[in-house]
PDB file of C-alpha atoms in Angstrom:
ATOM      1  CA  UNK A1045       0.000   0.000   0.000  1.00  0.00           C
ATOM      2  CA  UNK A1046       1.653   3.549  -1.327  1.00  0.00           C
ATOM      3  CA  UNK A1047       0.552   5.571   0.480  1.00  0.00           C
ATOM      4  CA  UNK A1048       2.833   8.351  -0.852  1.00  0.00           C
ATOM      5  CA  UNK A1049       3.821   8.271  -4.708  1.00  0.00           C
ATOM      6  CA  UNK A1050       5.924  10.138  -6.438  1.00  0.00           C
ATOM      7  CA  UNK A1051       4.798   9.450 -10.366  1.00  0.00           C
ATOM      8  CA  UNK A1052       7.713  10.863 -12.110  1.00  0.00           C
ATOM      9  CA  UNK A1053      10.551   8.333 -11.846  1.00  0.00           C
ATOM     10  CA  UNK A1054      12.896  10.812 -13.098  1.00  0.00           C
ATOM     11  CA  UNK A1055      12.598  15.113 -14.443  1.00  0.00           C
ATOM     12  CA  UNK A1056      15.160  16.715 -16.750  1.00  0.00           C
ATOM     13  CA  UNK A1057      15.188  20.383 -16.871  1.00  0.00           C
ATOM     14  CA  UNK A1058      17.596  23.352 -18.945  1.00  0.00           C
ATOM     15  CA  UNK A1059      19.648  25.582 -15.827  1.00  0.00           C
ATOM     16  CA  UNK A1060      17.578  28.429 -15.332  1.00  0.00           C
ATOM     17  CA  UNK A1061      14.228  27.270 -15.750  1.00  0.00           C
ATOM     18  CA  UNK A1062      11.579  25.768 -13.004  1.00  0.00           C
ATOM     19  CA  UNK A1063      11.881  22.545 -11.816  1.00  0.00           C
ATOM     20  CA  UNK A1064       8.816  21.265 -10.692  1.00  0.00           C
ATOM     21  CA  UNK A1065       8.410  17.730  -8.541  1.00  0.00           C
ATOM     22  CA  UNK A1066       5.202  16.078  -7.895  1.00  0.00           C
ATOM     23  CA  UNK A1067       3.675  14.030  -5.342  1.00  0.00           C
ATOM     24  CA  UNK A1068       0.362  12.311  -4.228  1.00  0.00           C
ATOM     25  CA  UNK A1069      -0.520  10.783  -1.198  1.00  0.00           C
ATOM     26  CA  UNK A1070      -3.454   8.799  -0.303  1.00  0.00           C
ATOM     27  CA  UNK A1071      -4.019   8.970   4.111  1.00  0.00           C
ATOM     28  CA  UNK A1072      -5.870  12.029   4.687  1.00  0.00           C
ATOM     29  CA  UNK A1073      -4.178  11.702   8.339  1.00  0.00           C
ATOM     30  CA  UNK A1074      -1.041  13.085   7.104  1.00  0.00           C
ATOM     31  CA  UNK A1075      -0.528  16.606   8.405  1.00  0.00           C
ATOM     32  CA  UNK A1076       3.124  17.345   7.929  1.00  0.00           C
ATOM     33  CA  UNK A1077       5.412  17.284   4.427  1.00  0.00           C
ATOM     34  CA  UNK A1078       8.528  17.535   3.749  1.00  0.00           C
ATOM     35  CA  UNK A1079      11.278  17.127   0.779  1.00  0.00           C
ATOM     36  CA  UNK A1080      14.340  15.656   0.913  1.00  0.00           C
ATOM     37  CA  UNK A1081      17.131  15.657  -1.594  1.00  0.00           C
ATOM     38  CA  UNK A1082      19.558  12.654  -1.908  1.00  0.00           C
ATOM     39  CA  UNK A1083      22.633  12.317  -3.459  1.00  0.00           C
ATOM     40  CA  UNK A1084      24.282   9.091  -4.319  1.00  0.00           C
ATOM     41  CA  UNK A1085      25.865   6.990  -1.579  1.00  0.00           C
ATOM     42  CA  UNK A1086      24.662  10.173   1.303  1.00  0.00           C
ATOM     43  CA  UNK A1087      21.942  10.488   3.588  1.00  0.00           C
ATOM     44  CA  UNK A1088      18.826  12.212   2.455  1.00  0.00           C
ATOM     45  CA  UNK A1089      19.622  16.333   3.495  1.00  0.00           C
ATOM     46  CA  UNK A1090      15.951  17.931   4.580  1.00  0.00           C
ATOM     47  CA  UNK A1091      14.956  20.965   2.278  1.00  0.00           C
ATOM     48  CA  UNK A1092      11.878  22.032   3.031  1.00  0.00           C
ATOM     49  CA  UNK A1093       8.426  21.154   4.704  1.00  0.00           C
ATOM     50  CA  UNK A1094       4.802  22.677   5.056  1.00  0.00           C
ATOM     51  CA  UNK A1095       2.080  21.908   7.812  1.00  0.00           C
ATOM     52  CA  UNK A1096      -0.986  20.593   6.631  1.00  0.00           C
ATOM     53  CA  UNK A1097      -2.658  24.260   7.598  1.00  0.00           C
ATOM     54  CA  UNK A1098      -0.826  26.080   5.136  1.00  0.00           C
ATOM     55  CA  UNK A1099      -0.682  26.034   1.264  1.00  0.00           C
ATOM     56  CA  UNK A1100       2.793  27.484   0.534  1.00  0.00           C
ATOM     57  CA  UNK A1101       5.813  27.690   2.400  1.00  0.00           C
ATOM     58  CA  UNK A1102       8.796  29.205   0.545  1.00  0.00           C
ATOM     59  CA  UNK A1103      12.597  29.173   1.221  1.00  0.00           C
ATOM     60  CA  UNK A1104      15.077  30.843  -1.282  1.00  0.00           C
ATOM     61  CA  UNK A1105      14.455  29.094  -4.438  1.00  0.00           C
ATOM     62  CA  UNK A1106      12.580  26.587  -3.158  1.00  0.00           C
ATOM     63  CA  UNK A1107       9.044  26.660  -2.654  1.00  0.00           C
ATOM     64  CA  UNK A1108       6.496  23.745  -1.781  1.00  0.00           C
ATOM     65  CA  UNK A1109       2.732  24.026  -2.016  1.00  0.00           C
ATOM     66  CA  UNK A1110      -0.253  21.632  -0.822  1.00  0.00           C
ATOM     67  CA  UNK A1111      -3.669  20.921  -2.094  1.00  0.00           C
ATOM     68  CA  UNK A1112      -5.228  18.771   0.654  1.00  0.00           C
ATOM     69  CA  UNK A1113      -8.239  18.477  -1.596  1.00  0.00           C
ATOM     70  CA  UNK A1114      -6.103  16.904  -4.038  1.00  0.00           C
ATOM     71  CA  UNK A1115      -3.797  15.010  -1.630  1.00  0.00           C
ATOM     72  CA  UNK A1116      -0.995  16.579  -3.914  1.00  0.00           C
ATOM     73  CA  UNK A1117       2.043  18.587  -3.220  1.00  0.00           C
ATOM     74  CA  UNK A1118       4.627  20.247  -5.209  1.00  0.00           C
ATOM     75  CA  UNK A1119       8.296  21.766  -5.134  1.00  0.00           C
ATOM     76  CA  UNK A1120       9.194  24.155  -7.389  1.00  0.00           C
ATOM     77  CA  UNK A1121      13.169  24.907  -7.944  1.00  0.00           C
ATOM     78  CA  UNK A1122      13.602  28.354  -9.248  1.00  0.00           C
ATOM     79  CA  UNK A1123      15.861  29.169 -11.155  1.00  0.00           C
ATOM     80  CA  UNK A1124      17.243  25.292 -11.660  1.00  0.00           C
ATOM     81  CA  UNK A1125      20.727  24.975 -10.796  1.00  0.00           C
ATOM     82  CA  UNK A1126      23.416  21.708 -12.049  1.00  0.00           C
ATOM     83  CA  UNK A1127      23.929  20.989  -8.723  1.00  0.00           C
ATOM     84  CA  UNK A1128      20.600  20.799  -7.923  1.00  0.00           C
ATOM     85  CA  UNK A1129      20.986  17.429  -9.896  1.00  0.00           C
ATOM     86  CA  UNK A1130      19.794  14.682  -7.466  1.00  0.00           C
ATOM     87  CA  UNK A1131      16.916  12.358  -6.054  1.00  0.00           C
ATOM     88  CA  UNK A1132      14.311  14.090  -4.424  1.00  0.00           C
ATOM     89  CA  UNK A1133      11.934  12.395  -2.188  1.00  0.00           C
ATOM     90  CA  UNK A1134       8.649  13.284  -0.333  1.00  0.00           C
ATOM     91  CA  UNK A1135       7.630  12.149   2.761  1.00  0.00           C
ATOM     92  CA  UNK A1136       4.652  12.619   5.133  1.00  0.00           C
ATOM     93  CA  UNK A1137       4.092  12.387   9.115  1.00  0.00           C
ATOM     94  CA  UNK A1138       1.244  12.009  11.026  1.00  0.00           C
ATOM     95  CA  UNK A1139       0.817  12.639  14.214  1.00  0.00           C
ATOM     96  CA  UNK A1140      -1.870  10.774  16.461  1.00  0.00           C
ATOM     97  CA  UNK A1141      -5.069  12.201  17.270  1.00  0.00           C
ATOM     98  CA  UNK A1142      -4.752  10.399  20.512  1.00  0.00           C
ATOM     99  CA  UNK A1143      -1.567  11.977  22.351  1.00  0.00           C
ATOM    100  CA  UNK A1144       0.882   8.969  21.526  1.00  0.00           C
ATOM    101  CA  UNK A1145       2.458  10.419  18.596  1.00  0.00           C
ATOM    102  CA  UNK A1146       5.677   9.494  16.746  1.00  0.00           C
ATOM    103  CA  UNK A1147       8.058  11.324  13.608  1.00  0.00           C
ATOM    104  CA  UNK A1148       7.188   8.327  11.474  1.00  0.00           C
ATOM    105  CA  UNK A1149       8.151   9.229   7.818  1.00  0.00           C
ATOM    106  CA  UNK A1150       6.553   7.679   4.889  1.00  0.00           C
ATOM    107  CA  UNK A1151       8.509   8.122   2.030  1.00  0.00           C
ATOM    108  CA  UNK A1152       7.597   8.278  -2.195  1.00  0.00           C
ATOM    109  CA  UNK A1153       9.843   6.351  -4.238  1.00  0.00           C
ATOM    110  CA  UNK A1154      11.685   9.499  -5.330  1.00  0.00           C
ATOM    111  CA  UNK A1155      12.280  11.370  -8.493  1.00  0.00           C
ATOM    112  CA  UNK A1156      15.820  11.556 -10.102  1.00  0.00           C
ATOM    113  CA  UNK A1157      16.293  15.346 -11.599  1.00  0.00           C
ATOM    114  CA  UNK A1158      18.717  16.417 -13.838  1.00  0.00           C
ATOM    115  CA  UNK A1159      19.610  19.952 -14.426  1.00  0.00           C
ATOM    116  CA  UNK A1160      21.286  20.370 -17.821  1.00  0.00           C
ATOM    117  CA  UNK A1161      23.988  23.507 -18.192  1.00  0.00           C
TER     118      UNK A1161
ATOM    119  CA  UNK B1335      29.640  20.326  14.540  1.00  0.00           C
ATOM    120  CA  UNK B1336      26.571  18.181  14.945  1.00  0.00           C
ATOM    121  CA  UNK B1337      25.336  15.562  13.099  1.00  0.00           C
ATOM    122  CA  UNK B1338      24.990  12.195  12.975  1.00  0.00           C
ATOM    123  CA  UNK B1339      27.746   9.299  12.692  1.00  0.00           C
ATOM    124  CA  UNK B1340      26.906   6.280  10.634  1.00  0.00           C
ATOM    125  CA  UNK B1341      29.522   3.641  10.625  1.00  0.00           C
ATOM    126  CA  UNK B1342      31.010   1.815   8.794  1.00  0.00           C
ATOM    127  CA  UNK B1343      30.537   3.279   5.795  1.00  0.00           C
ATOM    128  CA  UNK B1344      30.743  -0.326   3.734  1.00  0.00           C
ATOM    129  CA  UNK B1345      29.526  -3.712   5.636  1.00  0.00           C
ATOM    130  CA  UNK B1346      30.131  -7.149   4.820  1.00  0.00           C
ATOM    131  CA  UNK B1347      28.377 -10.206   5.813  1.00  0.00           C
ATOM    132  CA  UNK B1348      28.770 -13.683   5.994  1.00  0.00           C
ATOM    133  CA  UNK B1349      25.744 -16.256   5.686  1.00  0.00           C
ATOM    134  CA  UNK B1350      24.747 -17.022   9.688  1.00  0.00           C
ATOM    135  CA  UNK B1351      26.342 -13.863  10.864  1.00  0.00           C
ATOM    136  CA  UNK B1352      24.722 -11.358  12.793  1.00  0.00           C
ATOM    137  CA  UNK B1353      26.349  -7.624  12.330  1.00  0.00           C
ATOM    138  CA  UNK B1354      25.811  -4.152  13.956  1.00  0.00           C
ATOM    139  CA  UNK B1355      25.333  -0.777  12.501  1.00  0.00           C
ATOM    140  CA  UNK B1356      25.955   2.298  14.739  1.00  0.00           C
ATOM    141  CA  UNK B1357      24.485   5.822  14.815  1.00  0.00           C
ATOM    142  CA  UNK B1358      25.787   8.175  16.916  1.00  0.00           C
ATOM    143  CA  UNK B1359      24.356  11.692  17.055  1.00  0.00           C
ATOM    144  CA  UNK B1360      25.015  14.695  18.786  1.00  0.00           C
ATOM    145  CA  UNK B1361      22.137  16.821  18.217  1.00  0.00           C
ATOM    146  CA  UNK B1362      20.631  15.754  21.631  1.00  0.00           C
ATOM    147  CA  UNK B1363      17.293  14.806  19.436  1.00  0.00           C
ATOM    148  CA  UNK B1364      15.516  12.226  21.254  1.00  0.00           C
ATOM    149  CA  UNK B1365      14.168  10.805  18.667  1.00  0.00           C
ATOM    150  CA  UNK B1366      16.465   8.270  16.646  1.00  0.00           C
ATOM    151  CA  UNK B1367      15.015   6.407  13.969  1.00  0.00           C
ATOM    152  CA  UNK B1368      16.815   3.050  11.218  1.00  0.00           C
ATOM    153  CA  UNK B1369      15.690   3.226   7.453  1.00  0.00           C
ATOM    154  CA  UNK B1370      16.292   0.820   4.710  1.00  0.00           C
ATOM    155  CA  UNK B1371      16.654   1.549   1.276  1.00  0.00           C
ATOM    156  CA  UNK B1372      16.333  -0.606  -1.875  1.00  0.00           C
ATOM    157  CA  UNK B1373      17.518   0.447  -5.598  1.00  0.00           C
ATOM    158  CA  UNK B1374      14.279   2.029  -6.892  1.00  0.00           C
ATOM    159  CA  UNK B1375      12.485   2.599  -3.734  1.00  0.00           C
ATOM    160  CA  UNK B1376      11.941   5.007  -1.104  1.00  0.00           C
ATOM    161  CA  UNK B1377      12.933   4.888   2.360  1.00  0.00           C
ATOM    162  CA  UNK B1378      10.979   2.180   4.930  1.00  0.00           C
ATOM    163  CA  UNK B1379      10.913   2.766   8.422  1.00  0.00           C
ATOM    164  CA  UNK B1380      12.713  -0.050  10.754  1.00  0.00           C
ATOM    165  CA  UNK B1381      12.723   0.185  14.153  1.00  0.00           C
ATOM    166  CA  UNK B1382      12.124   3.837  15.932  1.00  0.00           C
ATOM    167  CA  UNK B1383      13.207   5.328  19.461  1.00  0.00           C
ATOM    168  CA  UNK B1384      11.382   8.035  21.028  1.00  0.00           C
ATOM    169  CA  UNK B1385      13.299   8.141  24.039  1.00  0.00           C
ATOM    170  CA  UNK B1386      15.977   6.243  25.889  1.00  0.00           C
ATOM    171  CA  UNK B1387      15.562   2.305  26.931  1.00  0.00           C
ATOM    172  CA  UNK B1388      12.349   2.562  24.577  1.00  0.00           C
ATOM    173  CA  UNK B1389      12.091   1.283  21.345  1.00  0.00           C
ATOM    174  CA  UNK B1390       9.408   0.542  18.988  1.00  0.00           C
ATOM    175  CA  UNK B1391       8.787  -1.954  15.424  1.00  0.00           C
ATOM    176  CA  UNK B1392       8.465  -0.075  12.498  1.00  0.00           C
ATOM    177  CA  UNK B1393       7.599  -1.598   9.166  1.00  0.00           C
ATOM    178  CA  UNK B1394       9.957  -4.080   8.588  1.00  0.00           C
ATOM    179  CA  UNK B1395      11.196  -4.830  11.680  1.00  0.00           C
ATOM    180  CA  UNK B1396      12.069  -8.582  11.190  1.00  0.00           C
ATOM    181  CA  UNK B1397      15.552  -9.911  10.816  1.00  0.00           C
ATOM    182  CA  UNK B1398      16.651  -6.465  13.136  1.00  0.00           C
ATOM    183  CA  UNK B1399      16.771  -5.484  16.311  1.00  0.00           C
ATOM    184  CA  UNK B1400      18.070  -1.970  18.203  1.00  0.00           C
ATOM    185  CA  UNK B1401      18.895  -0.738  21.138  1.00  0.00           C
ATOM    186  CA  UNK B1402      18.834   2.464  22.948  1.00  0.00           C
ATOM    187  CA  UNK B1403      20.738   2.778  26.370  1.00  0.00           C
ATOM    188  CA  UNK B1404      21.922   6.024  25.482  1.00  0.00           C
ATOM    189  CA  UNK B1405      20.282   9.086  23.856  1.00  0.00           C
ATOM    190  CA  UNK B1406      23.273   9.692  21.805  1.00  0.00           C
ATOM    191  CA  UNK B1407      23.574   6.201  20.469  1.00  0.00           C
ATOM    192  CA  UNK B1408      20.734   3.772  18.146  1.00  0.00           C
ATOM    193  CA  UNK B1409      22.880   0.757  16.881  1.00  0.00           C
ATOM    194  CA  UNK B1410      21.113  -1.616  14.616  1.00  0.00           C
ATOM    195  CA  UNK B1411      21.442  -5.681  14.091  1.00  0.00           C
ATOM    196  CA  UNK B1412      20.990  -7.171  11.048  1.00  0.00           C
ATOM    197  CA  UNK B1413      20.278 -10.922  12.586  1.00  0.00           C
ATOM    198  CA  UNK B1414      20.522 -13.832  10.368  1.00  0.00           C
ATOM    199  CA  UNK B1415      17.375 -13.816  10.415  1.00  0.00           C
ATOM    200  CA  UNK B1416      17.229 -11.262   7.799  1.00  0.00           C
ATOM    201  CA  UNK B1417      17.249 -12.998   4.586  1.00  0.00           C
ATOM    202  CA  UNK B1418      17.639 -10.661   2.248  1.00  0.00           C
ATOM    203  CA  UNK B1419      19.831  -7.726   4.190  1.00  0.00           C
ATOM    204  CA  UNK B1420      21.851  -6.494   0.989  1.00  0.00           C
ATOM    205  CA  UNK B1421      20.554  -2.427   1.023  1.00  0.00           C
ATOM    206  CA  UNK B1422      21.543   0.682   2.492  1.00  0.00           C
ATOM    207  CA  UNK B1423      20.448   1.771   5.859  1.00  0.00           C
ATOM    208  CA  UNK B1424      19.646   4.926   7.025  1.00  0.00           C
ATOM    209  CA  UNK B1425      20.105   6.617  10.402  1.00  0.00           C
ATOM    210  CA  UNK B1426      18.342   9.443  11.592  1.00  0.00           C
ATOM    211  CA  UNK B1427      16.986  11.754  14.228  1.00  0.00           C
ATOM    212  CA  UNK B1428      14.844  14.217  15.259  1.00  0.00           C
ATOM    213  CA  UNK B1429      13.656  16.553  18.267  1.00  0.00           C
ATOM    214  CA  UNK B1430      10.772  15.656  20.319  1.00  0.00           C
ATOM    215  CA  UNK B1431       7.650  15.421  17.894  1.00  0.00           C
ATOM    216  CA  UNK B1432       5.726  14.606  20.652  1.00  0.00           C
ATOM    217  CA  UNK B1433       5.217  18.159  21.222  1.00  0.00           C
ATOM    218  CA  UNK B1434       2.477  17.749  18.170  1.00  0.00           C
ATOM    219  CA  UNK B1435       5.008  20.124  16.288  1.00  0.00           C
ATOM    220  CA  UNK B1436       5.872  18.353  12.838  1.00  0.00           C
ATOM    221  CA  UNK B1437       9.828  18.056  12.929  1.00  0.00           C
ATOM    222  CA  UNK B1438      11.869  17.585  10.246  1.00  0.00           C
ATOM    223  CA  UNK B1439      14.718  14.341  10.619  1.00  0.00           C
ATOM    224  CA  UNK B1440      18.078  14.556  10.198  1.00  0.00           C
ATOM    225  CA  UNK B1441      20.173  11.758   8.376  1.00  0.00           C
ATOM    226  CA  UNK B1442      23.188  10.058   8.520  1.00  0.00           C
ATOM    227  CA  UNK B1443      25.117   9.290   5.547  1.00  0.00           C
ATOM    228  CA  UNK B1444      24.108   5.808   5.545  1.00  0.00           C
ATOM    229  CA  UNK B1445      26.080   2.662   5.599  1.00  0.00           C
ATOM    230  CA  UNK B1446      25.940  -0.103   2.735  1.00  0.00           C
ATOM    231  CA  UNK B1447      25.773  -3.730   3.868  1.00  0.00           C
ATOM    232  CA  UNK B1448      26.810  -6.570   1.302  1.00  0.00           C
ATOM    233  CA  UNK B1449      26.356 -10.193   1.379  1.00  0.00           C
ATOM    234  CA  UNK B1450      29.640 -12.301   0.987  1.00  0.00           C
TER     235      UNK B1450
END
């Protein structure tokens, strides 16, 4: 069961021009997002996140926006860099209604980007 | 400078063996959390540690098992158990999410484990 997907197994983009990354999810008990971007043989380094009561959060060139109706979420890279060239992956926590509540991350599958000079 | 320690880098194991992956961190998170991950696929969620001497299953639990006696420190054992252990494993951490405050985790860079 997916419960996040990220469609797009991999995104190439010109430098300078928007990269944008999808991703779906299916448990409408997520409330947190974030983005991670990987590169090979390192640990996944966190970008950005938004809370489930907000549609945009923004940081630099990076912005990420929600549509909870849609159970989709977005980052947009602007302007696209080469060394932006990685795998980026989603993930999204939920956090008990109950009190109990732990950072749990359930991760897409991730998206390989390529920036082109 | 903080972070978190993940060694070894590289891993080898024999059939029958059992072998231990550390994670140190320094962030004084309390949180400390093992990930696996397969060519292709995203990250799943091993065992998890809120807090010290407490430890919980995550999604793939079998063939491992952790242990937290200090908050700095989250080694994992691959048991022989695990039949297919060949992936890379993740370490991280993260502050107290218990707070209801979504918290972003931190990772180490990972360590690769072969079969012999």
């Amino acid at each position: 069961d997916q419960q996040v997907k990220q469609n797009s197994p991999s995104l190439s983009v010109q430098e300078g021009r928007i990269s944008i990354l999808n991703c779906d999810y299916t448990n409408s008990m997520f409330d947190y997002f974030l983005w991670y971007k990987k590169y090979p043989a390192e640990g996944p380094t966190f970008l950005i996140s938004i809370s489930s009561i907000k549609d945009k959060n923004e940081d630099g060139r990076f912005t990420v926006f929600l549509n909870k109706s849609a159970k989709h979420l977005s980052l947009h890279i602007v302007p696209s860099q080469p060394g932006d060239s990685a795998v980026y992956f989603c993930a999204a926590q939920h956090f008990n209604a109950g009190g109990t509540s732990y950072g749990k991350l359930t991760f897409g599958q991730g998206t390989i980007l390529t920036v082109h000079p | 400078d903080g972070g978190i320690t993940q060694s070894p880098k590289y891993l080898f194991r024999k059939e029958g063996q059992n072998v231990t992956l550390s994670c140190e961190q320094n962030l004084n998170h309390d949180a400390m959390y093992w990930y696996r991950q397969d060519p292709g696929q995203g990250l799943r969620l091993i065992y998890y540690s809120q807090i010290v001497n407490d430890f919980q299953k995550g999604d793939i639990a079998e063939g491992y098992s952790v242990s937290r006696e200090k908050k700095e420190s989250f080694p994992l054992t691959v048991t022989s158990a695990q039949k297919n252990p060949t992936a890379f494993y993740l370490c991280a951490s993260s502050m107290d999410h218990r707070q209801g405050i979504g918290q972003p985790q931190h990772f180490g860079d990972g360590t690769r484990l072969s079969i012999l």
